[in-house]
Tab-separated table of C-alpha atoms in Angstrom:
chain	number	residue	atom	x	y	z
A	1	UNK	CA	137.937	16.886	69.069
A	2	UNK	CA	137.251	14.763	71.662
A	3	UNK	CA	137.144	15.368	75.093
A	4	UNK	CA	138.173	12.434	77.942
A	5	UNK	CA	138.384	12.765	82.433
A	6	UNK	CA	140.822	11.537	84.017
A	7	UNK	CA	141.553	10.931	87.405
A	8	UNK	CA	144.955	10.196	88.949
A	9	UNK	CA	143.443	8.140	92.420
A	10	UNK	CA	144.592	8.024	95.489
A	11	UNK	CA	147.182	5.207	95.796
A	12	UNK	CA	149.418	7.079	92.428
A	13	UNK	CA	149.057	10.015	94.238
A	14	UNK	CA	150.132	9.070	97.450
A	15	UNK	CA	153.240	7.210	95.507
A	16	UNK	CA	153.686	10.475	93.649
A	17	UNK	CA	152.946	9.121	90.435
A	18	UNK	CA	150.545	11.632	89.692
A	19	UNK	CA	153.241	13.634	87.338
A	20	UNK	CA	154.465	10.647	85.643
A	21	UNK	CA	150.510	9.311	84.875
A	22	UNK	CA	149.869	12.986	83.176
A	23	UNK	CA	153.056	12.737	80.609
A	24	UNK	CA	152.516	9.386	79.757
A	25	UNK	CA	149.181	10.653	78.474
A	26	UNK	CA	150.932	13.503	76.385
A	27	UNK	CA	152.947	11.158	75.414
A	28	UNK	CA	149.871	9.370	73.544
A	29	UNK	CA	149.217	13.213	71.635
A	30	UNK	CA	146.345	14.232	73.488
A	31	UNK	CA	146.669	18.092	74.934
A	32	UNK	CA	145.940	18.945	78.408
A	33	UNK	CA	143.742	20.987	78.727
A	34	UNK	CA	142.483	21.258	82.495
A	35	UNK	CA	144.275	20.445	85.982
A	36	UNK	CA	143.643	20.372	89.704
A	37	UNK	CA	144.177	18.650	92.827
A	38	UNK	CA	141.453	17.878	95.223
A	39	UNK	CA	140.053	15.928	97.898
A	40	UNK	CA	136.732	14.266	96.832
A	41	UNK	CA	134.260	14.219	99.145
A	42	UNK	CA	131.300	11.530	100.207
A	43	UNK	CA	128.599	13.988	97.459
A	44	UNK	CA	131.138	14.323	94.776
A	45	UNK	CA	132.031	10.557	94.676
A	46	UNK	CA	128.703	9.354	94.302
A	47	UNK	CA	127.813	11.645	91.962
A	48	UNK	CA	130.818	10.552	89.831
A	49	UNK	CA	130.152	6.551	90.490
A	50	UNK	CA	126.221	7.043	90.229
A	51	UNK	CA	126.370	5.189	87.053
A	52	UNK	CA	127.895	1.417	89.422
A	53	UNK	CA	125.589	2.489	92.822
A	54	UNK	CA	123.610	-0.867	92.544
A	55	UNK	CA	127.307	-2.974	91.962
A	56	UNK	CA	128.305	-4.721	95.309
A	57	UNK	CA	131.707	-2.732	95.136
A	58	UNK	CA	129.879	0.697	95.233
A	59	UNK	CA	130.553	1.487	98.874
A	60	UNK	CA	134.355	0.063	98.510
A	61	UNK	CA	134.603	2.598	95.501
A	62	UNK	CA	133.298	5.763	97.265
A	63	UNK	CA	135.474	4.725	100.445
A	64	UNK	CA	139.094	4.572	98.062
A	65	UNK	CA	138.315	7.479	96.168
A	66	UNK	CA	137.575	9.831	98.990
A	67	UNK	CA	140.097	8.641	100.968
A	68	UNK	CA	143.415	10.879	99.794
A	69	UNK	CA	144.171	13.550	97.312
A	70	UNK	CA	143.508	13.057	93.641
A	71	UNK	CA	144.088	15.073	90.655
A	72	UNK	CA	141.649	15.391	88.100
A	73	UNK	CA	142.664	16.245	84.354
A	74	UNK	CA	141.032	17.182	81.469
A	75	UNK	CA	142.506	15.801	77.375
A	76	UNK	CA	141.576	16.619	74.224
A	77	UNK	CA	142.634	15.276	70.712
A	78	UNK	CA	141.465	12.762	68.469
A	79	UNK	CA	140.050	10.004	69.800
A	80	UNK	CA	140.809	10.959	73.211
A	81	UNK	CA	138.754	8.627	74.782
A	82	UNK	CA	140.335	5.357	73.469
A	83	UNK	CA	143.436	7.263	72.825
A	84	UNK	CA	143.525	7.281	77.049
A	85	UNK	CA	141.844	4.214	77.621
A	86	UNK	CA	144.527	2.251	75.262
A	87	UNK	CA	147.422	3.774	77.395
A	88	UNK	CA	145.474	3.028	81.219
A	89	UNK	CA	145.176	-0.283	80.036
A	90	UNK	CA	142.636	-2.878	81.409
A	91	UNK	CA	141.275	-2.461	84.696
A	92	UNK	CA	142.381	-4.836	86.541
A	93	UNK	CA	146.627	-4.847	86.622
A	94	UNK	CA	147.204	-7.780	86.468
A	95	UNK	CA	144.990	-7.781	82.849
A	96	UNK	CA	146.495	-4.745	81.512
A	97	UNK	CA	148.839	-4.476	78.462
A	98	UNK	CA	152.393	-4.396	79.358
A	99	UNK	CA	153.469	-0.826	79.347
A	100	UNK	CA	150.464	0.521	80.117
A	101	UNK	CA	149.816	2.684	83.306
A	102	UNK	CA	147.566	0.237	85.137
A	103	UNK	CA	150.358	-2.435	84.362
A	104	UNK	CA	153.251	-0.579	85.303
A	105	UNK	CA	151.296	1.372	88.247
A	106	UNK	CA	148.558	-0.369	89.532
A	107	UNK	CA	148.741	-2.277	92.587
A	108	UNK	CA	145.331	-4.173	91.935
A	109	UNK	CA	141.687	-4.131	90.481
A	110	UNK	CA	140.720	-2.019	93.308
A	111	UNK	CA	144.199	0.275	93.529
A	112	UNK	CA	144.526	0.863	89.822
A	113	UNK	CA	146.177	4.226	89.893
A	114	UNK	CA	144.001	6.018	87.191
A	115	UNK	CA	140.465	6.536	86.073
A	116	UNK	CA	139.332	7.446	82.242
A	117	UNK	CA	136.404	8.648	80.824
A	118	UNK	CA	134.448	5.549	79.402
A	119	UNK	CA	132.885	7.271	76.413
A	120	UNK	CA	132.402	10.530	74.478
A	121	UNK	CA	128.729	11.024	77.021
A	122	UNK	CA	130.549	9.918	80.064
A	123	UNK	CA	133.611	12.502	79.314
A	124	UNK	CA	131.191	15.057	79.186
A	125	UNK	CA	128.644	14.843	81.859
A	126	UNK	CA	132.407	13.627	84.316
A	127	UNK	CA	133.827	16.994	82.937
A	128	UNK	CA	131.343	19.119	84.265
A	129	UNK	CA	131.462	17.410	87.543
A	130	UNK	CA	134.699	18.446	88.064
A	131	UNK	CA	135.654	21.610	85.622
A	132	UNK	CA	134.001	24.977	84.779
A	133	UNK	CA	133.829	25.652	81.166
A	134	UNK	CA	136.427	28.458	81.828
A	135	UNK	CA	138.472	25.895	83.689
A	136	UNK	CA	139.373	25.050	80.351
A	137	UNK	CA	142.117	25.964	78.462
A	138	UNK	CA	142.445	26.551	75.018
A	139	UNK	CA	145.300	26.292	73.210
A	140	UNK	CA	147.514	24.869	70.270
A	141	UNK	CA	149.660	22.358	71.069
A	142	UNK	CA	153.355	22.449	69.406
A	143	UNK	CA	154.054	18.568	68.677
């Protein structure tokens, strides 16, 4: 079972997209297993971005994402990682697959509604950032 972050950003939440973002993504199959809203600060966000802090958009990044609430959930399932990453769609908008939440939600590359764990390593080390381990539920899923 794999394990994937996700982060509903600012501009869905201020829309209040953020419930509509999380059942399109049970939608896909994948349980949640981990929710909570939050304000992330200046420490937080860098920590989370560390991986872009040489990319000329770094500051513009850490500036969006603290600036509003943003819910952070946890999914597992089978191939939750592309599973997720299939139904946010590209990262820019205007790129994404029709249907897909960054299509439908996002206003551009910067304002793209969601964030997704990248990879299997990512998920985990973005997990911890956010969750305790008994943050997170276990459960079976009736489907």
């Amino acid at each position: 079972m794999e394990r994937s972050l996700v982060l509903v950003k600012p501009d869905a939440v201020e829309r209040g997209l953020s419930g509509t973002i999380i059942s399109r993504l049970e939608n896909t199959k994948v349980t949640l297993i981990a929710l909570k809203m939050l304000h992330m600060d200046q420490a937080l966000a860098e920590r989370h971005y560390a991986p872009h802090k040489e990319r000329s958009f770094f500051n513009d990044l850490i500036k969006f994402i603290t600036s509003g609430p943003i819910v952070a959930a946890v999914f597992e399932g089978d191939n939750a990682v592309s599973t997720i990453r299939t139904a946010m769609g590209a990262t820019d908008p205007a790129k994404a697959a029709a249907g897909s939440i960054r299509h439908d939600f996002g206003l551009d590359i910067e304002h793209n509604a969601v964030h997704g764990s990248d990879s299997v390593q990512t998920a985990e080390h973005e997990i911890r950032l956010f969750f305790t381990e008994a943050e997170l539920m276990r459960y079976t899923r009736k489907q």
